[in-house]
Amino acid sequence: MNHLNSSADLTRRAFLGRSAGGIGSVALASLLNDKLRAGQGSLPNFHHAPKAKRVIFLFMAGGPSHIDLFDPKPKLNELDGKEIPKELLKNHQQFALIRGTPNLKGSPYTFRQHGESGTIISELMPHLSKVADELTVIRSMHTDTNVHDPGVNFMNCGTLLGDRPTLGSWMSYGLGSVNDDLPAYTVLTSGVSDGQPLLQSFWGNGFLESRHAGVP
């Protein structure tokens, strides 16, 4: 038997049948490879049993100031109505949309401690104050700008220019999605009807792959 000429007896029907079987084998191998690759990324042993499976991050641009909600400034109230001291202007000689040196404005609201933890919350949040012991208030964060939009960018992606991956993008990059057909990072917006392109930096993927960008 001459094996070099054995293909001459192969009919078109047989060729298509064998080709379909080969393609199916390749597809099956690809699916199994995805499962195996997912299984290799086992989580490390935590020192406690994790409970959180999802993250809901509420970033409310335009909301009340932190100095009116969770961050009382006694010194600011003391200087209410007075011109900003020069020693506070070393790194900020100019203010956006404000001419000259503005006067300081303290918070007009009352603060007091709540819960066993003694978390300080203003009178504007009477209902939230009832669950003060379930909250963690962080007052150590700051930016290097006094301009609103760059500060918002810094909050969401760690840079004033807004050109790096946002918090949700890093979560998507590190944890992925439990469903290959659904995005790992979704975004719900409110009050955005004109499609302002600058807002994309608030949930952008930066230098990561586009699949890690937030999906509105």
PDB file of C-alpha atoms in Angstrom:
ATOM      1  CA  MET A   1       0.000   0.000   0.000  1.00  0.00           C
ATOM      2  CA  ASN A   2       1.335   3.374  -0.987  1.00  0.00           C
ATOM      3  CA  HIS A   3       0.618   5.824   1.832  1.00  0.00           C
ATOM      4  CA  LEU A   4       1.626   8.784  -0.321  1.00  0.00           C
ATOM      5  CA  ASN A   5      -1.361   8.208  -2.596  1.00  0.00           C
ATOM      6  CA  SER A   6      -3.886   7.208   0.058  1.00  0.00           C
ATOM      7  CA  SER A   7      -5.382  10.716   0.098  1.00  0.00           C
ATOM      8  CA  ALA A   8      -6.477  10.304  -3.498  1.00  0.00           C
ATOM      9  CA  ASP A   9      -9.326   8.049  -2.354  1.00  0.00           C
ATOM     10  CA  LEU A  10     -10.593  10.672   0.132  1.00  0.00           C
ATOM     11  CA  THR A  11     -14.020  11.933  -0.910  1.00  0.00           C
ATOM     12  CA  ARG A  12     -15.259  15.453  -0.315  1.00  0.00           C
ATOM     13  CA  ARG A  13     -17.820  14.185   2.215  1.00  0.00           C
ATOM     14  CA  ALA A  14     -15.120  12.360   4.194  1.00  0.00           C
ATOM     15  CA  PHE A  15     -12.836  15.404   4.080  1.00  0.00           C
ATOM     16  CA  LEU A  16     -15.531  17.703   5.476  1.00  0.00           C
ATOM     17  CA  GLY A  17     -16.400  15.182   8.179  1.00  0.00           C
ATOM     18  CA  ARG A  18     -12.806  14.831   9.324  1.00  0.00           C
ATOM     19  CA  SER A  19     -12.282  18.614   9.222  1.00  0.00           C
ATOM     20  CA  ALA A  20     -15.363  19.229  11.369  1.00  0.00           C
ATOM     21  CA  GLY A  21     -14.114  16.714  13.905  1.00  0.00           C
ATOM     22  CA  GLY A  22     -10.738  18.425  14.056  1.00  0.00           C
ATOM     23  CA  ILE A  23     -12.269  21.870  14.565  1.00  0.00           C
ATOM     24  CA  GLY A  24     -14.462  20.497  17.338  1.00  0.00           C
ATOM     25  CA  SER A  25     -11.411  19.066  19.087  1.00  0.00           C
ATOM     26  CA  VAL A  26      -9.669  22.437  18.920  1.00  0.00           C
ATOM     27  CA  ALA A  27     -12.717  24.201  20.364  1.00  0.00           C
ATOM     28  CA  LEU A  28     -12.988  21.670  23.194  1.00  0.00           C
ATOM     29  CA  ALA A  29      -9.307  22.066  24.006  1.00  0.00           C
ATOM     30  CA  SER A  30      -9.748  25.834  24.157  1.00  0.00           C
ATOM     31  CA  LEU A  31     -12.688  25.556  26.559  1.00  0.00           C
ATOM     32  CA  LEU A  32     -10.872  23.106  28.797  1.00  0.00           C
ATOM     33  CA  ASN A  33      -7.795  25.319  28.774  1.00  0.00           C
ATOM     34  CA  ASP A  34      -9.852  28.276  30.058  1.00  0.00           C
ATOM     35  CA  LYS A  35     -11.162  26.158  32.915  1.00  0.00           C
ATOM     36  CA  LEU A  36      -7.690  24.934  33.790  1.00  0.00           C
ATOM     37  CA  ARG A  37      -6.239  28.429  33.638  1.00  0.00           C
ATOM     38  CA  ALA A  38      -8.965  29.706  35.955  1.00  0.00           C
ATOM     39  CA  GLY A  39      -8.287  26.894  38.387  1.00  0.00           C
ATOM     40  CA  GLN A  40      -4.609  27.734  38.599  1.00  0.00           C
ATOM     41  CA  GLY A  41      -5.257  31.169  40.114  1.00  0.00           C
ATOM     42  CA  SER A  42      -6.141  29.887  43.582  1.00  0.00           C
ATOM     43  CA  LEU A  43      -6.533  32.468  46.310  1.00  0.00           C
ATOM     44  CA  PRO A  44      -4.046  32.510  49.191  1.00  0.00           C
ATOM     45  CA  ASN A  45      -5.046  31.455  52.674  1.00  0.00           C
ATOM     46  CA  PHE A  46      -6.520  34.474  54.453  1.00  0.00           C
ATOM     47  CA  HIS A  47      -6.175  35.041  58.178  1.00  0.00           C
ATOM     48  CA  HIS A  48      -9.966  35.293  58.328  1.00  0.00           C
ATOM     49  CA  ALA A  49     -12.858  33.982  56.281  1.00  0.00           C
ATOM     50  CA  PRO A  50     -13.684  36.632  53.645  1.00  0.00           C
ATOM     51  CA  LYS A  51     -17.326  37.661  53.457  1.00  0.00           C
ATOM     52  CA  ALA A  52     -17.358  40.388  50.803  1.00  0.00           C
ATOM     53  CA  LYS A  53     -17.881  39.128  47.263  1.00  0.00           C
ATOM     54  CA  ARG A  54     -18.597  42.437  45.532  1.00  0.00           C
ATOM     55  CA  VAL A  55     -17.702  46.102  45.902  1.00  0.00           C
ATOM     56  CA  ILE A  56     -20.192  48.957  45.518  1.00  0.00           C
ATOM     57  CA  PHE A  57     -18.266  52.228  45.350  1.00  0.00           C
ATOM     58  CA  LEU A  58     -20.412  55.355  45.596  1.00  0.00           C
ATOM     59  CA  PHE A  59     -18.608  58.431  44.337  1.00  0.00           C
ATOM     60  CA  MET A  60     -21.019  61.334  44.671  1.00  0.00           C
ATOM     61  CA  ALA A  61     -19.483  64.301  42.876  1.00  0.00           C
ATOM     62  CA  GLY A  62     -21.231  67.523  43.802  1.00  0.00           C
ATOM     63  CA  GLY A  63     -22.428  66.190  47.151  1.00  0.00           C
ATOM     64  CA  PRO A  64     -22.052  68.015  50.472  1.00  0.00           C
ATOM     65  CA  SER A  65     -18.520  68.798  51.546  1.00  0.00           C
ATOM     66  CA  HIS A  66     -16.715  66.452  53.897  1.00  0.00           C
ATOM     67  CA  ILE A  67     -16.291  69.340  56.346  1.00  0.00           C
ATOM     68  CA  ASP A  68     -20.089  69.458  56.612  1.00  0.00           C
ATOM     69  CA  LEU A  69     -20.550  65.696  57.056  1.00  0.00           C
ATOM     70  CA  PHE A  70     -17.757  63.690  58.705  1.00  0.00           C
ATOM     71  CA  ASP A  71     -14.702  65.938  59.041  1.00  0.00           C
ATOM     72  CA  PRO A  72     -15.142  68.787  61.556  1.00  0.00           C
ATOM     73  CA  LYS A  73     -12.547  71.571  61.391  1.00  0.00           C
ATOM     74  CA  PRO A  74     -12.493  73.501  64.698  1.00  0.00           C
ATOM     75  CA  LYS A  75      -9.674  75.766  63.500  1.00  0.00           C
ATOM     76  CA  LEU A  76     -11.599  76.578  60.329  1.00  0.00           C
ATOM     77  CA  ASN A  77     -14.637  77.573  62.369  1.00  0.00           C
ATOM     78  CA  GLU A  78     -12.387  79.718  64.528  1.00  0.00           C
ATOM     79  CA  LEU A  79     -11.142  81.565  61.432  1.00  0.00           C
ATOM     80  CA  ASP A  80     -14.603  81.839  59.853  1.00  0.00           C
ATOM     81  CA  GLY A  81     -14.932  85.073  57.867  1.00  0.00           C
ATOM     82  CA  LYS A  82     -11.226  85.892  58.115  1.00  0.00           C
ATOM     83  CA  GLU A  83      -8.664  86.037  55.317  1.00  0.00           C
ATOM     84  CA  ILE A  84      -6.650  82.879  54.696  1.00  0.00           C
ATOM     85  CA  PRO A  85      -3.377  83.004  56.684  1.00  0.00           C
ATOM     86  CA  LYS A  86      -0.341  83.447  54.448  1.00  0.00           C
ATOM     87  CA  GLU A  87       1.362  80.351  55.844  1.00  0.00           C
ATOM     88  CA  LEU A  88      -1.431  78.255  54.335  1.00  0.00           C
ATOM     89  CA  LEU A  89      -0.829  79.659  50.857  1.00  0.00           C
ATOM     90  CA  LYS A  90       2.747  78.479  50.361  1.00  0.00           C
ATOM     91  CA  ASN A  91       1.773  75.868  47.765  1.00  0.00           C
ATOM     92  CA  HIS A  92      -1.465  77.458  46.530  1.00  0.00           C
ATOM     93  CA  GLN A  93      -0.939  81.036  45.476  1.00  0.00           C
ATOM     94  CA  GLN A  94      -3.958  81.149  43.157  1.00  0.00           C
ATOM     95  CA  PHE A  95      -7.499  79.854  43.328  1.00  0.00           C
ATOM     96  CA  ALA A  96      -9.601  78.747  40.382  1.00  0.00           C
ATOM     97  CA  LEU A  97     -12.335  81.259  39.477  1.00  0.00           C
ATOM     98  CA  ILE A  98     -11.536  83.381  42.552  1.00  0.00           C
ATOM     99  CA  ARG A  99      -9.720  86.699  42.434  1.00  0.00           C
ATOM    100  CA  GLY A 100      -7.471  87.842  45.206  1.00  0.00           C
ATOM    101  CA  THR A 101      -7.323  86.108  48.580  1.00  0.00           C
ATOM    102  CA  PRO A 102     -10.695  84.758  49.708  1.00  0.00           C
ATOM    103  CA  ASN A 103     -12.015  84.597  53.246  1.00  0.00           C
ATOM    104  CA  LEU A 104     -12.435  81.305  55.052  1.00  0.00           C
ATOM    105  CA  LYS A 105     -15.830  79.747  55.668  1.00  0.00           C
ATOM    106  CA  GLY A 106     -16.427  77.343  58.519  1.00  0.00           C
ATOM    107  CA  SER A 107     -19.175  74.751  58.657  1.00  0.00           C
ATOM    108  CA  PRO A 108     -22.510  76.059  59.971  1.00  0.00           C
ATOM    109  CA  TYR A 109     -23.553  72.588  61.163  1.00  0.00           C
ATOM    110  CA  THR A 110     -23.188  70.885  64.524  1.00  0.00           C
ATOM    111  CA  PHE A 111     -21.115  67.749  65.043  1.00  0.00           C
ATOM    112  CA  ARG A 112     -21.266  65.197  67.814  1.00  0.00           C
ATOM    113  CA  GLN A 113     -20.087  61.677  68.579  1.00  0.00           C
ATOM    114  CA  HIS A 114     -22.272  58.657  67.841  1.00  0.00           C
ATOM    115  CA  GLY A 115     -22.251  54.989  68.816  1.00  0.00           C
ATOM    116  CA  GLU A 116     -19.825  53.155  71.052  1.00  0.00           C
ATOM    117  CA  SER A 117     -17.013  54.058  68.656  1.00  0.00           C
ATOM    118  CA  GLY A 118     -17.641  57.769  69.114  1.00  0.00           C
ATOM    119  CA  THR A 119     -17.633  58.430  65.374  1.00  0.00           C
ATOM    120  CA  ILE A 120     -18.103  62.141  64.740  1.00  0.00           C
ATOM    121  CA  ILE A 121     -20.964  62.866  62.331  1.00  0.00           C
ATOM    122  CA  SER A 122     -22.792  66.105  61.621  1.00  0.00           C
ATOM    123  CA  GLU A 123     -26.454  66.843  62.140  1.00  0.00           C
ATOM    124  CA  LEU A 124     -27.017  66.479  58.386  1.00  0.00           C
ATOM    125  CA  MET A 125     -26.841  62.687  58.691  1.00  0.00           C
ATOM    126  CA  PRO A 126     -29.321  61.758  61.464  1.00  0.00           C
ATOM    127  CA  HIS A 127     -30.196  58.337  60.062  1.00  0.00           C
ATOM    128  CA  LEU A 128     -26.650  57.333  59.155  1.00  0.00           C
ATOM    129  CA  SER A 129     -25.586  58.286  62.669  1.00  0.00           C
ATOM    130  CA  LYS A 130     -27.668  55.394  64.014  1.00  0.00           C
ATOM    131  CA  VAL A 131     -25.289  52.879  62.411  1.00  0.00           C
ATOM    132  CA  ALA A 132     -22.095  54.747  63.284  1.00  0.00           C
ATOM    133  CA  ASP A 133     -20.457  51.610  64.685  1.00  0.00           C
ATOM    134  CA  GLU A 134     -20.729  49.941  61.277  1.00  0.00           C
ATOM    135  CA  LEU A 135     -18.844  52.750  59.529  1.00  0.00           C
ATOM    136  CA  THR A 136     -15.154  53.364  58.968  1.00  0.00           C
ATOM    137  CA  VAL A 137     -14.403  57.056  58.446  1.00  0.00           C
ATOM    138  CA  ILE A 138     -11.043  57.888  56.843  1.00  0.00           C
ATOM    139  CA  ARG A 139      -9.814  61.467  57.298  1.00  0.00           C
ATOM    140  CA  SER A 140      -6.198  61.061  56.198  1.00  0.00           C
ATOM    141  CA  MET A 141      -6.703  61.389  52.429  1.00  0.00           C
ATOM    142  CA  HIS A 142      -5.742  64.563  50.584  1.00  0.00           C
ATOM    143  CA  THR A 143      -4.673  65.805  47.156  1.00  0.00           C
ATOM    144  CA  ASP A 144      -2.083  68.303  45.981  1.00  0.00           C
ATOM    145  CA  THR A 145      -4.550  70.544  44.183  1.00  0.00           C
ATOM    146  CA  ASN A 146      -7.308  72.935  45.166  1.00  0.00           C
ATOM    147  CA  VAL A 147      -9.082  72.566  41.805  1.00  0.00           C
ATOM    148  CA  HIS A 148     -12.157  70.347  41.808  1.00  0.00           C
ATOM    149  CA  ASP A 149     -11.809  68.248  38.636  1.00  0.00           C
ATOM    150  CA  PRO A 150      -8.126  67.290  39.087  1.00  0.00           C
ATOM    151  CA  GLY A 151      -8.955  66.387  42.680  1.00  0.00           C
ATOM    152  CA  VAL A 152     -11.736  64.110  41.454  1.00  0.00           C
ATOM    153  CA  ASN A 153      -9.316  62.444  39.043  1.00  0.00           C
ATOM    154  CA  PHE A 154      -6.819  61.937  41.850  1.00  0.00           C
ATOM    155  CA  MET A 155      -9.498  60.293  43.974  1.00  0.00           C
ATOM    156  CA  ASN A 156     -10.562  57.857  41.274  1.00  0.00           C
ATOM    157  CA  CYS A 157      -7.285  56.926  39.579  1.00  0.00           C
ATOM    158  CA  GLY A 158      -4.442  58.342  41.669  1.00  0.00           C
ATOM    159  CA  THR A 159      -3.299  61.041  39.257  1.00  0.00           C
ATOM    160  CA  LEU A 160      -4.391  64.611  38.599  1.00  0.00           C
ATOM    161  CA  LEU A 161      -4.492  64.000  34.832  1.00  0.00           C
ATOM    162  CA  GLY A 162      -6.892  61.065  35.021  1.00  0.00           C
ATOM    163  CA  ASP A 163      -4.791  58.921  32.694  1.00  0.00           C
ATOM    164  CA  ARG A 164      -4.357  55.837  34.885  1.00  0.00           C
ATOM    165  CA  PRO A 165      -6.624  52.883  35.705  1.00  0.00           C
ATOM    166  CA  THR A 166      -9.395  53.602  38.182  1.00  0.00           C
ATOM    167  CA  LEU A 167     -10.230  51.620  41.318  1.00  0.00           C
ATOM    168  CA  GLY A 168     -12.743  49.426  39.521  1.00  0.00           C
ATOM    169  CA  SER A 169     -10.308  48.734  36.696  1.00  0.00           C
ATOM    170  CA  TRP A 170      -7.719  47.430  39.132  1.00  0.00           C
ATOM    171  CA  MET A 171     -10.363  45.251  40.784  1.00  0.00           C
ATOM    172  CA  SER A 172     -11.270  43.838  37.371  1.00  0.00           C
ATOM    173  CA  TYR A 173      -7.603  43.282  36.528  1.00  0.00           C
ATOM    174  CA  GLY A 174      -6.837  41.536  39.808  1.00  0.00           C
ATOM    175  CA  LEU A 175     -10.000  39.491  40.351  1.00  0.00           C
ATOM    176  CA  GLY A 176     -11.633  39.206  36.939  1.00  0.00           C
ATOM    177  CA  SER A 177     -15.282  38.273  36.457  1.00  0.00           C
ATOM    178  CA  VAL A 178     -17.113  35.163  37.617  1.00  0.00           C
ATOM    179  CA  ASN A 179     -18.911  35.122  34.270  1.00  0.00           C
ATOM    180  CA  ASP A 180     -17.101  35.276  30.934  1.00  0.00           C
ATOM    181  CA  ASP A 181     -20.158  36.871  29.325  1.00  0.00           C
ATOM    182  CA  LEU A 182     -20.613  39.705  31.853  1.00  0.00           C
ATOM    183  CA  PRO A 183     -18.320  42.651  32.666  1.00  0.00           C
ATOM    184  CA  ALA A 184     -16.507  42.674  35.981  1.00  0.00           C
ATOM    185  CA  TYR A 185     -16.835  46.462  36.330  1.00  0.00           C
ATOM    186  CA  THR A 186     -20.140  48.235  35.757  1.00  0.00           C
ATOM    187  CA  VAL A 187     -20.954  51.908  36.298  1.00  0.00           C
ATOM    188  CA  LEU A 188     -24.242  53.604  37.158  1.00  0.00           C
ATOM    189  CA  THR A 189     -24.335  57.328  36.452  1.00  0.00           C
ATOM    190  CA  SER A 190     -26.879  59.983  37.329  1.00  0.00           C
ATOM    191  CA  GLY A 191     -27.356  63.492  35.995  1.00  0.00           C
ATOM    192  CA  VAL A 192     -25.147  62.811  32.969  1.00  0.00           C
ATOM    193  CA  SER A 193     -27.170  63.388  29.828  1.00  0.00           C
ATOM    194  CA  ASP A 194     -24.730  65.133  27.501  1.00  0.00           C
ATOM    195  CA  GLY A 195     -22.113  62.383  27.435  1.00  0.00           C
ATOM    196  CA  GLN A 196     -19.318  64.587  28.779  1.00  0.00           C
ATOM    197  CA  PRO A 197     -16.115  62.847  27.594  1.00  0.00           C
ATOM    198  CA  LEU A 198     -14.107  64.063  30.594  1.00  0.00           C
ATOM    199  CA  LEU A 199     -16.219  61.886  32.860  1.00  0.00           C
ATOM    200  CA  GLN A 200     -14.822  58.767  31.202  1.00  0.00           C
ATOM    201  CA  SER A 201     -11.654  59.187  33.251  1.00  0.00           C
ATOM    202  CA  PHE A 202     -13.692  58.488  36.393  1.00  0.00           C
ATOM    203  CA  TRP A 203     -14.143  54.850  35.326  1.00  0.00           C
ATOM    204  CA  GLY A 204     -11.497  54.501  32.616  1.00  0.00           C
ATOM    205  CA  ASN A 205      -9.009  51.676  32.186  1.00  0.00           C
ATOM    206  CA  GLY A 206      -5.919  53.844  31.636  1.00  0.00           C
ATOM    207  CA  PHE A 207      -3.066  51.704  30.337  1.00  0.00           C
ATOM    208  CA  LEU A 208      -4.872  48.433  31.069  1.00  0.00           C
ATOM    209  CA  GLU A 209      -6.820  46.530  28.416  1.00  0.00           C
ATOM    210  CA  SER A 210     -10.148  48.063  27.433  1.00  0.00           C
ATOM    211  CA  ARG A 211     -12.033  45.107  28.932  1.00  0.00           C
ATOM    212  CA  HIS A 212     -11.114  46.474  32.365  1.00  0.00           C
ATOM    213  CA  ALA A 213     -12.907  49.787  31.743  1.00  0.00           C
ATOM    214  CA  GLY A 214     -16.175  50.493  33.508  1.00  0.00           C
ATOM    215  CA  VAL A 215     -19.300  49.700  31.486  1.00  0.00           C
ATOM    216  CA  PRO A 216     -21.998  52.394  31.985  1.00  0.00           C
TER     217      PRO A 216
END
